[in-house]
Short mmCIF file of C-alpha atoms in Angstrom, two decimals:
data_model
loop_
_atom_site.label_atom_id
_atom_site.label_comp_id
_atom_site.label_asym_id
_atom_site.label_seq_id
_atom_site.Cartn_x
_atom_site.Cartn_y
_atom_site.Cartn_z
CA MET A 23 0.00 0.00 0.00
CA PRO A 24 1.50 3.38 -0.97
CA ILE A 25 2.00 6.05 1.68
CA SER A 26 0.40 9.44 1.02
CA ALA A 27 0.78 11.05 4.45
CA LEU A 28 3.16 10.95 7.38
CA LEU A 29 1.88 11.77 10.84
CA PHE A 30 4.50 12.66 13.43
CA ASP A 31 4.64 12.70 17.18
CA PHE A 32 6.33 15.88 18.42
CA ASP A 33 8.15 15.43 21.77
CA GLY A 34 10.92 12.89 21.38
CA THR A 35 10.41 12.64 17.62
CA LEU A 36 10.55 16.04 15.89
CA HIS A 37 11.43 17.88 19.10
CA ASP A 38 14.49 16.74 21.06
CA ARG A 39 12.77 17.38 24.36
CA THR A 40 15.49 15.90 26.56
CA ARG A 41 18.25 17.96 24.96
CA SER A 42 16.06 21.07 25.22
CA LEU A 43 15.57 20.48 28.94
CA ARG A 44 19.26 19.76 29.52
CA SER A 45 19.98 23.13 27.96
CA PHE A 46 17.30 25.05 29.87
CA LEU A 47 17.39 23.49 33.34
CA PRO A 48 20.89 24.55 34.52
CA TRP A 49 20.01 28.16 33.74
CA HIS A 50 16.61 27.69 35.37
CA ALA A 51 18.32 26.30 38.48
CA THR A 52 20.75 29.23 38.64
CA LEU A 53 17.86 31.66 38.37
CA LEU A 54 16.27 29.90 41.34
CA SER A 55 19.54 30.17 43.29
CA THR A 56 19.90 26.43 43.77
CA ARG A 57 23.32 25.38 45.01
CA ASN A 58 23.94 22.66 42.46
CA PRO A 59 22.37 23.22 39.02
CA ASN A 60 23.56 19.83 37.79
CA ASP A 61 21.81 17.98 40.62
CA PHE A 62 18.66 20.04 40.03
CA THR A 63 18.75 19.22 36.31
CA GLN A 64 19.20 15.49 36.87
CA ARG A 65 16.49 15.32 39.52
CA PHE A 66 14.04 17.25 37.35
CA LEU A 67 14.60 14.83 34.47
CA GLU A 68 14.13 11.81 36.75
CA LEU A 69 10.88 13.14 38.17
CA ASP A 70 9.62 14.39 34.82
CA ASN A 71 9.66 10.90 33.27
CA PHE A 72 9.92 12.21 29.70
CA GLY A 73 6.94 14.52 30.26
CA TYR A 74 4.57 11.86 31.53
CA ARG A 75 4.45 13.19 35.09
CA PRO A 76 2.50 16.42 35.72
CA LYS A 77 4.85 19.38 36.15
CA GLU A 78 2.96 20.46 39.25
CA GLU A 79 4.00 17.21 40.94
CA VAL A 80 7.57 17.62 39.75
CA TYR A 81 7.84 21.10 41.22
CA GLU A 82 6.15 20.15 44.50
CA ILE A 83 8.92 17.61 45.08
CA LEU A 84 11.68 19.95 43.91
CA ILE A 85 10.51 22.69 46.25
CA GLU A 86 10.99 20.32 49.20
CA GLU A 87 14.22 18.70 48.07
CA PHE A 88 15.98 21.90 46.99
CA GLN A 89 14.47 24.21 49.60
CA LEU A 90 12.76 26.50 47.10
CA LYS A 91 10.39 27.76 49.79
CA LYS A 92 10.23 31.29 48.38
CA MET A 93 8.66 30.02 45.15
CA SER A 94 5.20 28.52 44.74
CA VAL A 95 4.38 25.73 42.31
CA SER A 96 2.40 28.16 40.17
CA GLU A 97 5.32 30.60 40.02
CA LEU A 98 7.69 27.82 38.98
CA MET A 99 5.22 26.72 36.33
CA VAL A 100 5.20 30.26 34.92
CA HIS A 101 9.01 30.20 34.83
CA TYR A 102 8.95 26.92 32.95
CA ARG A 103 6.28 27.90 30.43
CA ASN A 104 7.58 31.39 29.69
CA LEU A 105 11.35 30.99 29.84
CA SER A 106 12.07 27.58 28.30
CA LEU A 107 10.95 28.37 24.74
CA PRO A 108 14.30 29.78 23.48
CA TYR A 109 16.01 26.55 24.56
CA THR A 110 13.82 24.41 22.31
CA VAL A 111 15.84 22.32 19.83
CA GLU A 112 14.68 19.92 17.18
CA MET A 113 15.64 16.30 16.78
CA LYS A 114 18.67 16.00 14.51
CA GLY A 115 17.64 16.16 10.87
CA ALA A 116 13.98 17.00 11.52
CA THR A 117 13.68 20.07 9.29
CA SER A 118 15.62 18.61 6.37
CA MET A 119 13.49 15.46 6.57
CA LEU A 120 10.25 17.47 6.57
CA GLU A 121 11.48 19.50 3.60
CA THR A 122 12.26 16.33 1.65
CA LEU A 123 8.91 14.73 2.42
CA LYS A 124 7.05 17.89 1.47
CA SER A 125 8.95 18.15 -1.80
CA LYS A 126 7.73 14.64 -2.68
CA GLY A 127 4.13 15.80 -2.34
CA LEU A 128 3.40 13.90 0.87
CA LYS A 129 0.92 15.26 3.38
CA ILE A 130 2.26 15.91 6.89
CA ALA A 131 0.56 16.17 10.27
CA ILE A 132 1.89 16.63 13.79
CA VAL A 133 -0.08 14.84 16.50
CA THR A 134 0.97 15.50 20.10
CA ASN A 135 -0.31 15.19 23.62
CA GLY A 136 0.00 18.24 25.85
CA ALA A 137 -1.20 21.77 26.50
CA THR A 138 -2.26 23.59 23.35
CA SER A 139 -0.42 26.90 23.72
CA PHE A 140 2.75 25.29 25.08
CA GLN A 141 3.03 22.72 22.31
CA LYS A 142 2.03 25.03 19.47
CA GLU A 143 4.55 27.67 20.59
CA ARG A 144 7.34 25.12 20.36
CA ILE A 145 6.17 23.71 17.04
CA SER A 146 6.09 27.25 15.68
CA PHE A 147 9.46 28.13 17.23
CA LEU A 148 11.04 25.23 15.35
CA ARG A 149 9.03 26.25 12.24
CA HIS A 150 7.72 22.73 11.85
CA ASP A 151 4.22 24.11 11.38
CA GLU A 152 5.38 25.50 8.03
CA TYR A 153 5.56 21.94 6.70
CA ALA A 154 2.46 20.57 8.42
CA ASP A 155 -0.93 20.33 6.75
CA ALA A 156 -2.46 19.77 10.18
CA VAL A 157 -1.41 20.10 13.82
CA LEU A 158 -3.43 18.28 16.48
CA VAL A 159 -2.79 18.89 20.20
CA SER A 160 -4.63 16.73 22.71
CA GLU A 161 -5.87 19.56 24.95
CA GLU A 162 -7.44 21.37 22.02
CA GLU A 163 -8.86 18.16 20.56
CA GLY A 164 -10.29 16.93 23.85
CA VAL A 165 -8.77 13.51 23.20
CA LYS A 166 -5.22 12.23 23.43
CA LYS A 167 -3.04 9.47 22.08
CA PRO A 168 -3.47 6.51 22.05
CA ASN A 169 -7.24 7.10 21.69
CA ARG A 170 -8.22 6.07 18.16
CA GLU A 171 -10.19 9.28 17.60
CA ILE A 172 -7.15 11.54 17.43
CA PHE A 173 -5.55 9.37 14.73
CA CYS A 174 -8.79 9.30 12.75
CA ARG A 175 -9.03 13.09 12.95
CA ALA A 176 -5.45 13.52 11.78
CA ALA A 177 -6.04 11.34 8.72
CA ALA A 178 -9.26 13.20 7.93
CA ARG A 179 -7.62 16.62 8.21
CA VAL A 180 -4.89 15.78 5.74
CA GLY A 181 -7.49 14.17 3.48
CA VAL A 182 -5.81 10.77 3.28
CA PRO A 183 -7.30 7.31 4.00
CA ILE A 184 -6.07 5.74 7.22
CA SER A 185 -4.49 2.88 5.26
CA GLU A 186 -2.26 5.36 3.41
CA CYS A 187 -1.01 7.10 6.55
CA LEU A 188 2.22 6.24 8.35
CA PHE A 189 2.63 7.32 11.98
CA VAL A 190 6.14 7.99 13.29
CA GLY A 191 6.83 8.29 17.01
CA ASP A 192 8.94 7.18 19.95
CA HIS A 193 6.35 5.96 22.46
CA PRO A 194 5.50 2.26 21.95
CA LEU A 195 1.86 2.46 23.02
CA ASN A 196 0.91 6.01 22.08
CA ASP A 197 2.68 6.16 18.73
CA VAL A 198 2.83 2.59 17.46
CA VAL A 199 0.22 0.32 19.04
CA GLY A 200 -2.40 3.11 19.08
CA PRO A 201 -2.39 3.90 15.36
CA GLN A 202 -1.98 0.23 14.41
CA LYS A 203 -5.25 -0.58 16.18
CA ILE A 204 -7.18 1.46 13.60
CA GLY A 205 -5.33 -0.01 10.62
CA MET A 206 -2.74 2.76 10.31
CA GLN A 207 0.84 1.76 9.65
CA ALA A 208 3.40 2.90 12.22
CA VAL A 209 7.16 3.25 12.65
CA TRP A 210 8.80 3.11 16.05
CA PHE A 211 11.46 5.80 16.45
CA GLU A 212 13.80 3.95 18.78
CA ASN A 213 15.59 6.93 20.35
CA GLY A 214 16.62 5.14 23.54
CA GLU A 215 14.09 6.78 25.85
CA PHE A 216 11.39 4.09 25.97
CA ALA A 217 11.87 0.35 26.19
CA TRP A 218 9.56 -1.79 24.09
CA PRO A 219 7.00 -3.53 26.35
CA ASP A 220 6.37 -7.26 26.55
CA ILE A 221 4.43 -7.45 23.29
CA PRO A 222 5.53 -8.37 19.74
CA GLN A 223 8.16 -6.00 18.34
CA PRO A 224 7.08 -3.72 15.48
CA GLN A 225 8.21 -4.59 11.97
CA LEU A 226 9.18 -1.01 11.17
CA LYS A 227 11.82 0.73 13.29
CA ILE A 228 14.24 3.61 12.84
CA SER A 229 16.99 4.89 15.12
CA SER A 230 17.32 8.32 13.49
CA LEU A 231 15.05 10.49 11.37
CA SER A 232 17.45 10.15 8.44
CA ASP A 233 16.58 6.42 8.38
CA LEU A 234 13.03 7.30 7.36
CA HIS A 235 14.00 8.08 3.76
CA SER A 236 15.44 4.64 3.10
CA LEU A 237 12.60 2.93 4.94
CA LEU A 238 10.04 4.65 2.75
CA SER A 239 11.96 3.67 -0.37
CA GLU A 240 12.35 0.05 0.68
CA GLU A 241 8.99 -0.66 2.30
CA PHE A 242 6.54 1.55 0.40
CA ARG A 243 7.64 1.68 -3.23
#
């Protein structure tokens, strides 16, 4: 079956979220007058769990552990939302890959869980929205991955049948198993952040975005 559209996860796929945080957090820690920015950075990343733990919980623990008594959770959340944007970096090769796919006439969508304004600001900052025919953020959609509805909406918005869409993402359940359940093909971006669970391994895997070009040539001629 030919592929007419590629649907991408954002954090951990197009956006190198971990590298962005490693760049932002030491400065954030210094601004908060913590004694050891490196310890603060490492602890934040541990608690954050690749974005799957609410930031409010992360900051509640950090306030206690690093004695940030002068700052409230809400104030720290404002710091994070407003000051981290300039530290946003894309996954290696993301823009060049999107340019190539667009030049081939393929439709592109970005499908991400998260807060609408926060995610769209970062997608725009990286200029990935310039290549996307649709951007779906879970808060705005009222449904999140791996719910089948968000994948169906993405296919509909790019005007491509589900069977001709290929989803690319790093989370085994949200980005691979989820779309496969509705008959959409999926590629696991094995970036080292998530281990594959105790279920059959996917047939399609890449370890870098540059691998996607050869995979498309070999698997979907």
